[in-house]
mmCIF file of C-alpha atoms and ligand atoms in Angstrom:
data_model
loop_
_atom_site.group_PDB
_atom_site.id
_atom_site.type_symbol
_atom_site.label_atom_id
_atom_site.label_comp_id
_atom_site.label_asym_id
_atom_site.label_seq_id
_atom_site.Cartn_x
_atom_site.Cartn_y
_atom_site.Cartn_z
ATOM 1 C CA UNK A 1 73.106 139.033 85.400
ATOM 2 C CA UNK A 2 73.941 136.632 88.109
ATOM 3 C CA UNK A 3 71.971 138.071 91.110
ATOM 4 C CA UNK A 4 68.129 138.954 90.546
ATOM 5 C CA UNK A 5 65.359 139.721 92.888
ATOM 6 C CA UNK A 6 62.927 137.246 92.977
ATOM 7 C CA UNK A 7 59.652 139.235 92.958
ATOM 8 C CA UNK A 8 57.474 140.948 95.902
ATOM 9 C CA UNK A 9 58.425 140.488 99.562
ATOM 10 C CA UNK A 10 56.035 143.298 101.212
ATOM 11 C CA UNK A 11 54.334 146.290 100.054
ATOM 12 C CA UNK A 12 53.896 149.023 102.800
ATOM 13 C CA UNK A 13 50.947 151.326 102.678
ATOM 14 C CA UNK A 14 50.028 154.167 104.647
ATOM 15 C CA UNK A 15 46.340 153.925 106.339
ATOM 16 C CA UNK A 16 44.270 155.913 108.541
ATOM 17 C CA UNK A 17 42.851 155.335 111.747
ATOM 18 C CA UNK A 18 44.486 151.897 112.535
ATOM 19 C CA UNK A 19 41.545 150.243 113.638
ATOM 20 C CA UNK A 20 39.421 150.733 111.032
ATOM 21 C CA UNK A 21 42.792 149.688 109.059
ATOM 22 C CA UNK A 22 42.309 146.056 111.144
ATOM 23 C CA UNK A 23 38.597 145.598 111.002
ATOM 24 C CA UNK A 24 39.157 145.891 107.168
ATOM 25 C CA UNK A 25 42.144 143.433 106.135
ATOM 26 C CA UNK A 26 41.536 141.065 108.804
ATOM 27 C CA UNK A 27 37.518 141.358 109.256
ATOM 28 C CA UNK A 28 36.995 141.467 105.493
ATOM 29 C CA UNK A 29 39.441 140.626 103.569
ATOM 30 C CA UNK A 30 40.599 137.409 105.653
ATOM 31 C CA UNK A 31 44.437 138.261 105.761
ATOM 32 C CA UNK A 32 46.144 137.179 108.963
ATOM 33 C CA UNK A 33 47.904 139.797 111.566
ATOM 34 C CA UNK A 34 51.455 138.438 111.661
ATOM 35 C CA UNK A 35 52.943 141.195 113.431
ATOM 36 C CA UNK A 36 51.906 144.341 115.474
ATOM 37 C CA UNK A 37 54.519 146.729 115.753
ATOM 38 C CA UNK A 38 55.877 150.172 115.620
ATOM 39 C CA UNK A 39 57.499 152.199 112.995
ATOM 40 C CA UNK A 40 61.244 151.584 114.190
ATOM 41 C CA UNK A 41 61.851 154.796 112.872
ATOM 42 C CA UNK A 42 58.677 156.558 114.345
ATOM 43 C CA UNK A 43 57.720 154.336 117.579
ATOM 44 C CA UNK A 44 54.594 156.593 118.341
ATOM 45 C CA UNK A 45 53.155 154.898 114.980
ATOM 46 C CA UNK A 46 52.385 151.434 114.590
ATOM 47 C CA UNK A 47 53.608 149.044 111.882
ATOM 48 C CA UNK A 48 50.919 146.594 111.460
ATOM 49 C CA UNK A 49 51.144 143.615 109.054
ATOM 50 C CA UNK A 50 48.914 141.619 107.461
ATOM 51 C CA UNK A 51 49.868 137.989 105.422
ATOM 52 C CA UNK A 52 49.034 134.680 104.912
ATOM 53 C CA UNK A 53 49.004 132.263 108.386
ATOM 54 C CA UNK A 54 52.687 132.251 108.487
ATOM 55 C CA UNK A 55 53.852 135.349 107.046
ATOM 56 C CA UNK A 56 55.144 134.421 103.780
ATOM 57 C CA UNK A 57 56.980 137.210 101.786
ATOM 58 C CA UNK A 58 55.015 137.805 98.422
ATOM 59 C CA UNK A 59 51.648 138.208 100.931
ATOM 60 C CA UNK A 60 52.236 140.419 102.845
ATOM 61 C CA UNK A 61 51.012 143.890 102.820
ATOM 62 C CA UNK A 62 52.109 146.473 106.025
ATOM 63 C CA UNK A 63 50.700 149.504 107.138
ATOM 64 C CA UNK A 64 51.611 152.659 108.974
ATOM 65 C CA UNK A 65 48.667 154.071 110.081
ATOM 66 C CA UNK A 66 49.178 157.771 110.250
ATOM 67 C CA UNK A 67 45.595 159.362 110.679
ATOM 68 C CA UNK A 68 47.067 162.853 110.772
ATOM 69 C CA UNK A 69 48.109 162.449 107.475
ATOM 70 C CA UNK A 70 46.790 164.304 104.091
ATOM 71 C CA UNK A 71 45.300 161.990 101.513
ATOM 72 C CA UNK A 72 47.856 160.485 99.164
ATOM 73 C CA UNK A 73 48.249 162.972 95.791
ATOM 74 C CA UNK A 74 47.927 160.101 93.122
ATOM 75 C CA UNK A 75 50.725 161.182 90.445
ATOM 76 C CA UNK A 76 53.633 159.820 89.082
ATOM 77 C CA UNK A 77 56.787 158.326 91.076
ATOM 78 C CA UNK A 78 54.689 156.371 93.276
ATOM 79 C CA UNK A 79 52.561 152.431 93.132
ATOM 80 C CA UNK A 80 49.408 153.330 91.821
ATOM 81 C CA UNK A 81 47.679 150.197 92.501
ATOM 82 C CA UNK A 82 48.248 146.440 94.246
ATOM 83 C CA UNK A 83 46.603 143.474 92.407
ATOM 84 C CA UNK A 84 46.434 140.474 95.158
ATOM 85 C CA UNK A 85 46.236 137.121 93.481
ATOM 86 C CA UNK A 86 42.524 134.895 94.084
ATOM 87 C CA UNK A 87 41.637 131.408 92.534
ATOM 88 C CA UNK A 88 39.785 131.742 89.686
ATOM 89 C CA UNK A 89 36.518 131.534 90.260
ATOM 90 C CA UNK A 90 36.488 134.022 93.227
ATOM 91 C CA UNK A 91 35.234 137.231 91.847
ATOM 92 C CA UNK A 92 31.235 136.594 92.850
ATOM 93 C CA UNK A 93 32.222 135.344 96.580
ATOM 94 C CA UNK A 94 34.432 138.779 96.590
ATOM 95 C CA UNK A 95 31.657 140.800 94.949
ATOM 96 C CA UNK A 96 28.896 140.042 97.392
ATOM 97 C CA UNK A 97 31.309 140.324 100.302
ATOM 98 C CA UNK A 98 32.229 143.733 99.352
ATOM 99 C CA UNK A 99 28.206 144.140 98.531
ATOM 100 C CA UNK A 100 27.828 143.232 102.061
ATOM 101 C CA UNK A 101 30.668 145.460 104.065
ATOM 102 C CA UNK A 102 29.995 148.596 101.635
ATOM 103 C CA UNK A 103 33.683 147.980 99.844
ATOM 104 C CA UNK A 104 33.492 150.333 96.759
ATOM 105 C CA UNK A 105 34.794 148.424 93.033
ATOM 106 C CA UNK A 106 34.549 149.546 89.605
ATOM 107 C CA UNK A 107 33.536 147.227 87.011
ATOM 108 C CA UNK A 108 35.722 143.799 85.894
ATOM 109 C CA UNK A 109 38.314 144.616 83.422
ATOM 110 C CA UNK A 110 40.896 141.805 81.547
ATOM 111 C CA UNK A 111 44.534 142.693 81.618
ATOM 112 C CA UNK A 112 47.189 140.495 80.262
ATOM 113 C CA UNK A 113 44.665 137.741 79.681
ATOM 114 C CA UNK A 114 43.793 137.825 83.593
ATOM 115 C CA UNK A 115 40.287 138.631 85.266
ATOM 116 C CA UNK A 116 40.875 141.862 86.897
ATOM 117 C CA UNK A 117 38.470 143.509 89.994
ATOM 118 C CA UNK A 118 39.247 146.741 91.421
ATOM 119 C CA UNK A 119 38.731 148.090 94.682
ATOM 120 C CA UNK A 120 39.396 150.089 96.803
ATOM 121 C CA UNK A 121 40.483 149.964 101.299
ATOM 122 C CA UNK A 122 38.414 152.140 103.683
ATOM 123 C CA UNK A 123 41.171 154.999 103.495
ATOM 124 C CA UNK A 124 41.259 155.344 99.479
ATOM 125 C CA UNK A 125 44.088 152.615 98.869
ATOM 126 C CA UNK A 126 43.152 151.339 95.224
ATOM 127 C CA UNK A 127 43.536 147.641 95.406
ATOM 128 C CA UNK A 128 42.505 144.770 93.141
ATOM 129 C CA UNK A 129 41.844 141.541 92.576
ATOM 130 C CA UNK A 130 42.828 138.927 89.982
ATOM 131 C CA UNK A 131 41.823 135.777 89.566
ATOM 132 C CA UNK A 132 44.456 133.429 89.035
ATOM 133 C CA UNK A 133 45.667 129.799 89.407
ATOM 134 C CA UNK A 134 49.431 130.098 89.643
ATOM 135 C CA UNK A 135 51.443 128.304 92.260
ATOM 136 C CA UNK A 136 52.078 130.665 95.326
ATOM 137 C CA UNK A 137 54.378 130.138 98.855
ATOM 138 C CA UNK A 138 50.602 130.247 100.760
ATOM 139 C CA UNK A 139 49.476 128.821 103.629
ATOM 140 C CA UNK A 140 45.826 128.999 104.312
ATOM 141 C CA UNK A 141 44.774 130.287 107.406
ATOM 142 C CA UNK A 142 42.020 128.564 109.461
ATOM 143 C CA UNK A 143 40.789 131.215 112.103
ATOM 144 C CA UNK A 144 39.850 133.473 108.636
ATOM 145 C CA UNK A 145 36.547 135.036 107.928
ATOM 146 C CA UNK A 146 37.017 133.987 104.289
ATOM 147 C CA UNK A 147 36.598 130.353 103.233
ATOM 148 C CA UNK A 148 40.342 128.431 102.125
ATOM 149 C CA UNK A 149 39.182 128.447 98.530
ATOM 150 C CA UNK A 150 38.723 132.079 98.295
ATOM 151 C CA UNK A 151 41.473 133.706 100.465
ATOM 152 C CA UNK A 152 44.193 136.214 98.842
ATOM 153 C CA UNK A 153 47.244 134.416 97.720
ATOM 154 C CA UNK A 154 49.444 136.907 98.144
ATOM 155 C CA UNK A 155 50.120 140.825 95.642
ATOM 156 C CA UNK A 156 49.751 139.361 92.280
ATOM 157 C CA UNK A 157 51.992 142.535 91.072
ATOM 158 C CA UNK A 158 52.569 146.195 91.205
ATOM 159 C CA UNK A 159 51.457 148.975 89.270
ATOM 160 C CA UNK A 160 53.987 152.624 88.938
ATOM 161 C CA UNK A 161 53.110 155.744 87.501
ATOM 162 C CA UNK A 162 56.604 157.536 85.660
ATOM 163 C CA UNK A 163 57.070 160.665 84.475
ATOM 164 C CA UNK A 164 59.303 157.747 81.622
ATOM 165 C CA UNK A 165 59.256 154.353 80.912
ATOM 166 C CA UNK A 166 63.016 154.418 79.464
ATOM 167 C CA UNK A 167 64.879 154.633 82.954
ATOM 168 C CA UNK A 168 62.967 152.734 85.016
ATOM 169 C CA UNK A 169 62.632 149.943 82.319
ATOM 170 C CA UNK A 170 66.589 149.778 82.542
ATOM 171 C CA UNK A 171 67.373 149.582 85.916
ATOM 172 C CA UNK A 172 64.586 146.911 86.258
ATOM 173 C CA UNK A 173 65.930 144.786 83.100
ATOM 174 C CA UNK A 174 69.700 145.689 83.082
ATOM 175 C CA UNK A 175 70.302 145.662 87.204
ATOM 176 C CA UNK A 176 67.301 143.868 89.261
ATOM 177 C CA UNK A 177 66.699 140.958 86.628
ATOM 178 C CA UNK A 178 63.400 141.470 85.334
ATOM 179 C CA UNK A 179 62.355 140.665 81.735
ATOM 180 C CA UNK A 180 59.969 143.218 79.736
ATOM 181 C CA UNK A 181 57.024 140.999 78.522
ATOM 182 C CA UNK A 182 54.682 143.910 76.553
ATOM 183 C CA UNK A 183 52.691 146.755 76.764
ATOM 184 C CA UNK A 184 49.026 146.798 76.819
ATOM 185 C CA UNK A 185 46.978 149.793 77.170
ATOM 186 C CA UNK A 186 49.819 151.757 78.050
ATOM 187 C CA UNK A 187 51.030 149.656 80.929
ATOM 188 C CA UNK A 188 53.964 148.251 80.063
ATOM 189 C CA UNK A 189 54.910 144.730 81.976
ATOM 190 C CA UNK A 190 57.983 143.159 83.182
ATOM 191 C CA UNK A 191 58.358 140.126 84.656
ATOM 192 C CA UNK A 192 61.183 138.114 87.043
ATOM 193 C CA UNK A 193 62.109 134.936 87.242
ATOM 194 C CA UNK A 194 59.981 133.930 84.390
ATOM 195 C CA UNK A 195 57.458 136.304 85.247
ATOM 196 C CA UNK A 196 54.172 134.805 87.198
ATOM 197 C CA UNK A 197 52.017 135.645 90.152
ATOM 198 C CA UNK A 198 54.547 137.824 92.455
ATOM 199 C CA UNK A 199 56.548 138.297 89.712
ATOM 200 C CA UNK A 200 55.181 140.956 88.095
ATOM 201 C CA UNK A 201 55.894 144.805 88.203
ATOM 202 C CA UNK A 202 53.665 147.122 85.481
ATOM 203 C CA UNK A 203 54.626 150.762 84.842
ATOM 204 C CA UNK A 204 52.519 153.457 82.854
ATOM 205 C CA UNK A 205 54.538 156.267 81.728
ATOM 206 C CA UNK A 206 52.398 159.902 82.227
ATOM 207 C CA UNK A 207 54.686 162.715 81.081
ATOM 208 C CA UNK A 208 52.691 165.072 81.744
ATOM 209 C CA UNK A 209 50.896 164.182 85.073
ATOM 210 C CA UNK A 210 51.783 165.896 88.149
ATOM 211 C CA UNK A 211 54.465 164.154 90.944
ATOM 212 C CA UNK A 212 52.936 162.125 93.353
ATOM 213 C CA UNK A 213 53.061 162.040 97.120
ATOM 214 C CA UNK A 214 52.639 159.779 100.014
ATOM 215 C CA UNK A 215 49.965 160.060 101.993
ATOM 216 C CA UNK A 216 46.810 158.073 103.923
ATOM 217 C CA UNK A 217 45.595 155.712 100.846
ATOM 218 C CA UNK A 218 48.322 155.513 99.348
ATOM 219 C CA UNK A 219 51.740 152.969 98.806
ATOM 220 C CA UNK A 220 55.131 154.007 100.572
ATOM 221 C CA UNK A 221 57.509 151.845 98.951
ATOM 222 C CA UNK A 222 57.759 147.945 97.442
ATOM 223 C CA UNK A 223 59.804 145.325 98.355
ATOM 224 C CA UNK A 224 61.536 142.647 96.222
ATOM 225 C CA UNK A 225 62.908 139.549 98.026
ATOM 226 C CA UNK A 226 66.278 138.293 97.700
ATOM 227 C CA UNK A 227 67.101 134.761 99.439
ATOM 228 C CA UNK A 228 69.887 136.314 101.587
ATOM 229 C CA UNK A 229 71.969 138.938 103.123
ATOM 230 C CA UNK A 230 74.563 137.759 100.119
ATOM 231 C CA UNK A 231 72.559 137.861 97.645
ATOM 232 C CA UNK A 232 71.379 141.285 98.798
ATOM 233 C CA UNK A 233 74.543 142.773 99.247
ATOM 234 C CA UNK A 234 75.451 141.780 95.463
ATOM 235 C CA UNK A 235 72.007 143.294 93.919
ATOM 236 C CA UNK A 236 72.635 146.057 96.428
ATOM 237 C CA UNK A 237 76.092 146.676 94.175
ATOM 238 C CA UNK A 238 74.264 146.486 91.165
ATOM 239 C CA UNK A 239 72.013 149.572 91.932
ATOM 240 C CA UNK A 240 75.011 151.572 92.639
ATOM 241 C CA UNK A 241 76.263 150.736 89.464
ATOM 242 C CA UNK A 242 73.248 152.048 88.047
ATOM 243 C CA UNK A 243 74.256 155.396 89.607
ATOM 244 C CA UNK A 244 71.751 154.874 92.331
ATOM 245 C CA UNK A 245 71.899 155.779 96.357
ATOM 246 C CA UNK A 246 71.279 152.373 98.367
ATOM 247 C CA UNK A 247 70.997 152.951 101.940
ATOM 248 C CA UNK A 248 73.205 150.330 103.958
ATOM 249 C CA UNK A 249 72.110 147.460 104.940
ATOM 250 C CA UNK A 250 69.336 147.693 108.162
ATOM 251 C CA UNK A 251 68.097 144.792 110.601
ATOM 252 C CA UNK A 252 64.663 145.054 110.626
ATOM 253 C CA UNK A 253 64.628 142.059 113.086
ATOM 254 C CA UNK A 254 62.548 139.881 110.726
ATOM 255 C CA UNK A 255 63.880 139.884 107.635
ATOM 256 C CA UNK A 256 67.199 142.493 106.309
ATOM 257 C CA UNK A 257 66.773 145.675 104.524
ATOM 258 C CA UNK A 258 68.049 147.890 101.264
ATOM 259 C CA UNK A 259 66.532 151.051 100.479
ATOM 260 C CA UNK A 260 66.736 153.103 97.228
ATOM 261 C CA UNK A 261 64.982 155.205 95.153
ATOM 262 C CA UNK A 262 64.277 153.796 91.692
ATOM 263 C CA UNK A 263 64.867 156.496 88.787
ATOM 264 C CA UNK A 264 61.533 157.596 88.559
ATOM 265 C CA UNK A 265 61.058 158.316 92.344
ATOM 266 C CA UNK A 266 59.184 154.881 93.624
ATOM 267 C CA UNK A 267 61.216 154.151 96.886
ATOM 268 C CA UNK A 268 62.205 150.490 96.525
ATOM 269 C CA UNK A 269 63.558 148.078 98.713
ATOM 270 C CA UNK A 270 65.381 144.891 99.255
ATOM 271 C CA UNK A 271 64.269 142.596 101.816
ATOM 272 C CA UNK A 272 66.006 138.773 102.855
ATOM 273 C CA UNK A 273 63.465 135.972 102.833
ATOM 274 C CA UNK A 274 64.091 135.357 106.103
ATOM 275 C CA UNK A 275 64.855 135.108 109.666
ATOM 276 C CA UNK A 276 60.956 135.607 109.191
ATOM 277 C CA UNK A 277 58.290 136.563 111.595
ATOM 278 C CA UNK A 278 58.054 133.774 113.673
ATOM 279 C CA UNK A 279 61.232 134.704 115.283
ATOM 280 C CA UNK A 280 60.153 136.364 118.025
ATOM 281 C CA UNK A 281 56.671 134.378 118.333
ATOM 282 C CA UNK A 282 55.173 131.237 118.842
ATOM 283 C CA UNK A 283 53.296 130.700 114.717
ATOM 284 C CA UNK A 284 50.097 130.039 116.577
ATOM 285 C CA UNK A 285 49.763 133.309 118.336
ATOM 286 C CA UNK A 286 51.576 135.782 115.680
ATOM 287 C CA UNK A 287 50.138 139.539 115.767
ATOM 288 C CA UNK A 288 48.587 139.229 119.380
ATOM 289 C CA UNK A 289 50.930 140.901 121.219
ATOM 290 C CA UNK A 290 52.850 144.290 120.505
ATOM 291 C CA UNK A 291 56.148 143.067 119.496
ATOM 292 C CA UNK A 292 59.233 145.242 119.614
ATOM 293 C CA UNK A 293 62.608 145.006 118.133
ATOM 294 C CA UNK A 294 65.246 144.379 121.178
ATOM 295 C CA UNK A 295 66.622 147.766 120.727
ATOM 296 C CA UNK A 296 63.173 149.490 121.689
ATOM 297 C CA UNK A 297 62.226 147.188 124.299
ATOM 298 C CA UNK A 298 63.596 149.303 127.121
ATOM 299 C CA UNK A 299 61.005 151.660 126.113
ATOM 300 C CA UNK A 300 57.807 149.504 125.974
ATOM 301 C CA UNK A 301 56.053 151.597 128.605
ATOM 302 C CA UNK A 302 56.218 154.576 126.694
ATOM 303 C CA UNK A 303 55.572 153.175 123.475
ATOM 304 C CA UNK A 304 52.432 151.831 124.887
ATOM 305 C CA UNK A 305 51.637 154.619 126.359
ATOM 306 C CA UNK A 306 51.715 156.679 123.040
ATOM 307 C CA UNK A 307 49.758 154.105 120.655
ATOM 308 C CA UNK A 308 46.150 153.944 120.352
ATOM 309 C CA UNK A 309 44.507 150.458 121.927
ATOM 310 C CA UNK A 310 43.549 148.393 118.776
ATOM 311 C CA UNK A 311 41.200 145.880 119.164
ATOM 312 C CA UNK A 312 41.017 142.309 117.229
ATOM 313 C CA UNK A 313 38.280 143.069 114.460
ATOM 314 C CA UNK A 314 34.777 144.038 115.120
ATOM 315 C CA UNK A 315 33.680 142.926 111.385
ATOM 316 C CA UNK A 316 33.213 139.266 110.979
ATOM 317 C CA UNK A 317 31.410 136.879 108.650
HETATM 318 ZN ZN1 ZN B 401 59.496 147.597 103.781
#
């Protein structure tokens, strides 16, 4: 296969009330606002995401808050769980800082070899953390509540629930690139581009658990990075051939978009490495202003008018 993804670009959640969405992934966990926006296809809601200090894909994890919104019905056809990478050597900083702020996590496991904690967000979003010390695109950032040698490096991998392993397993290893490197405990992982931290997407099949549905808490869809709008326009041909119903290609002003729905029901997407998110602001002051796509700037007032005010994050230290 000559044209692969090349492992997570952004995973988009859904959250609750927004602020308390902030004060959590930028007052405890340490990850940077790169961007405040709205859903460009709901501009009453924002889009609010959270990264390393410059945005890099493979960290960065996005929310809509939607407060309105039923909890997420955990079943299969949906991302279950999303592991962020730490340096080894991390898990008893994190464990007294979620001590501290009240963050609920079960008890350490090992998967794959790896040191595995966890958690879950304020609004029911299970999370975790693994301790590893693989090579990441990360750039610390300074103004963070959480020391340099302790900050998330980015979604380690993602975890799917399936109804079966068999069609999702072939449209990842026959038309996206990945590799299948084994099962254990019933999660069967695959790995692209050699596999690594990033690189990594883990599926459990549950044939007879009920479907899942979006909802606060829970993950709307994954992206997988391809290096550009060629490269995503070949991949994108490769999903049709797997019988599949990409969406065209859409600007999302920052980086490019594909959407599809993998067999199973997990909405995927494929998203360009760049332009990248300091196109529209200065690196030093990404995520302080409300930044809209050109198209929806002749509405600003209005959008204003219909968000809630957000405030940088109450939590600190
Ligand atoms: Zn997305």
């Amino acid at each position: 296969m000559k044209n692969t993804v090349h492992g997570i670009h952004h995973v988009t959640c859904i959250a609750g009330d927004p602020q308390e969405n902030l004060d959590f992934y930028v007052g405890v966990m340490g990850l940077r606002l790169v961007k405040k926006s709205v859903n460009q296809d709901a501009p009453d809601t924002y889009h609010l995401f959270y990264a390393d200090a410059v945005g890099n894909p493979g960290t960065d994890l996005t929310f809509f808050p939607w407060p309105l919104m039923e909890p997420a019905r955990l079943g299969v056809g949906l991302t279950v769980e999303v592991p962020f990478g730490v340096p080894v050597g991390s898990f008893d900083f994190w464990r007294k800082r979620f001590d501290a702020h009240n963050v609920k996590y079960d008890a350490e496991e090992i998967r794959f070899g790896e040191k595995t904690l966890p958690f879950r967000d304020p609004h029911g979003l299970p999370l975790a953390l693994v301790e590893t010390d693989a090579a990441r695109d990360f750039v610390t950032w300074d103004d963070s509540p959480i020391p340099s040698a302790y900050q998330l490096r980015g979604m380690h991998a993602v975890r799917l629930w399936e109804r079966m392993l068999a069609p999702t397993a072939k449209l990842l290893t026959e038309h996206l690139g990945f590799e299948y490197i084994g099962e254990e405990n019933g999660w069967h992982r695959f790995g692209v581009d050699g596999g690594g931290s990033g690189k990594w997407v883990e599926v459990q099949a549950m044939p007879s658990e009920r479907r899942g549905a979006w909802g606060t808490g829970g993950v709307h869809h994954v992206a997988w990075r391809v290096r550009d709008d060629e490269e995503e326009f070949a991949v994108r041909r490769q999903v049709e051939s797997a019988g599949l119903s990409p969406t065209p290609q859409i600007d999302r002003f920052w980086f490019r978009s594909v959407y599809f729905k993998e067999p199973g029901g997990v909405l995927f997407e494929l998203a360009t490495d760049g332009p990248g998110f300091d196109r529209d602001e200065n690196m030093e002051h990404l995520g302080e202003q409300l930044i809209l796509p050109p198209w929806l700037e002749p509405h600003r007032a209005q959008i204003e008018a219909m968000l809630p005010k957000l405030e940088m994050p109450r939590v600190r230290a």
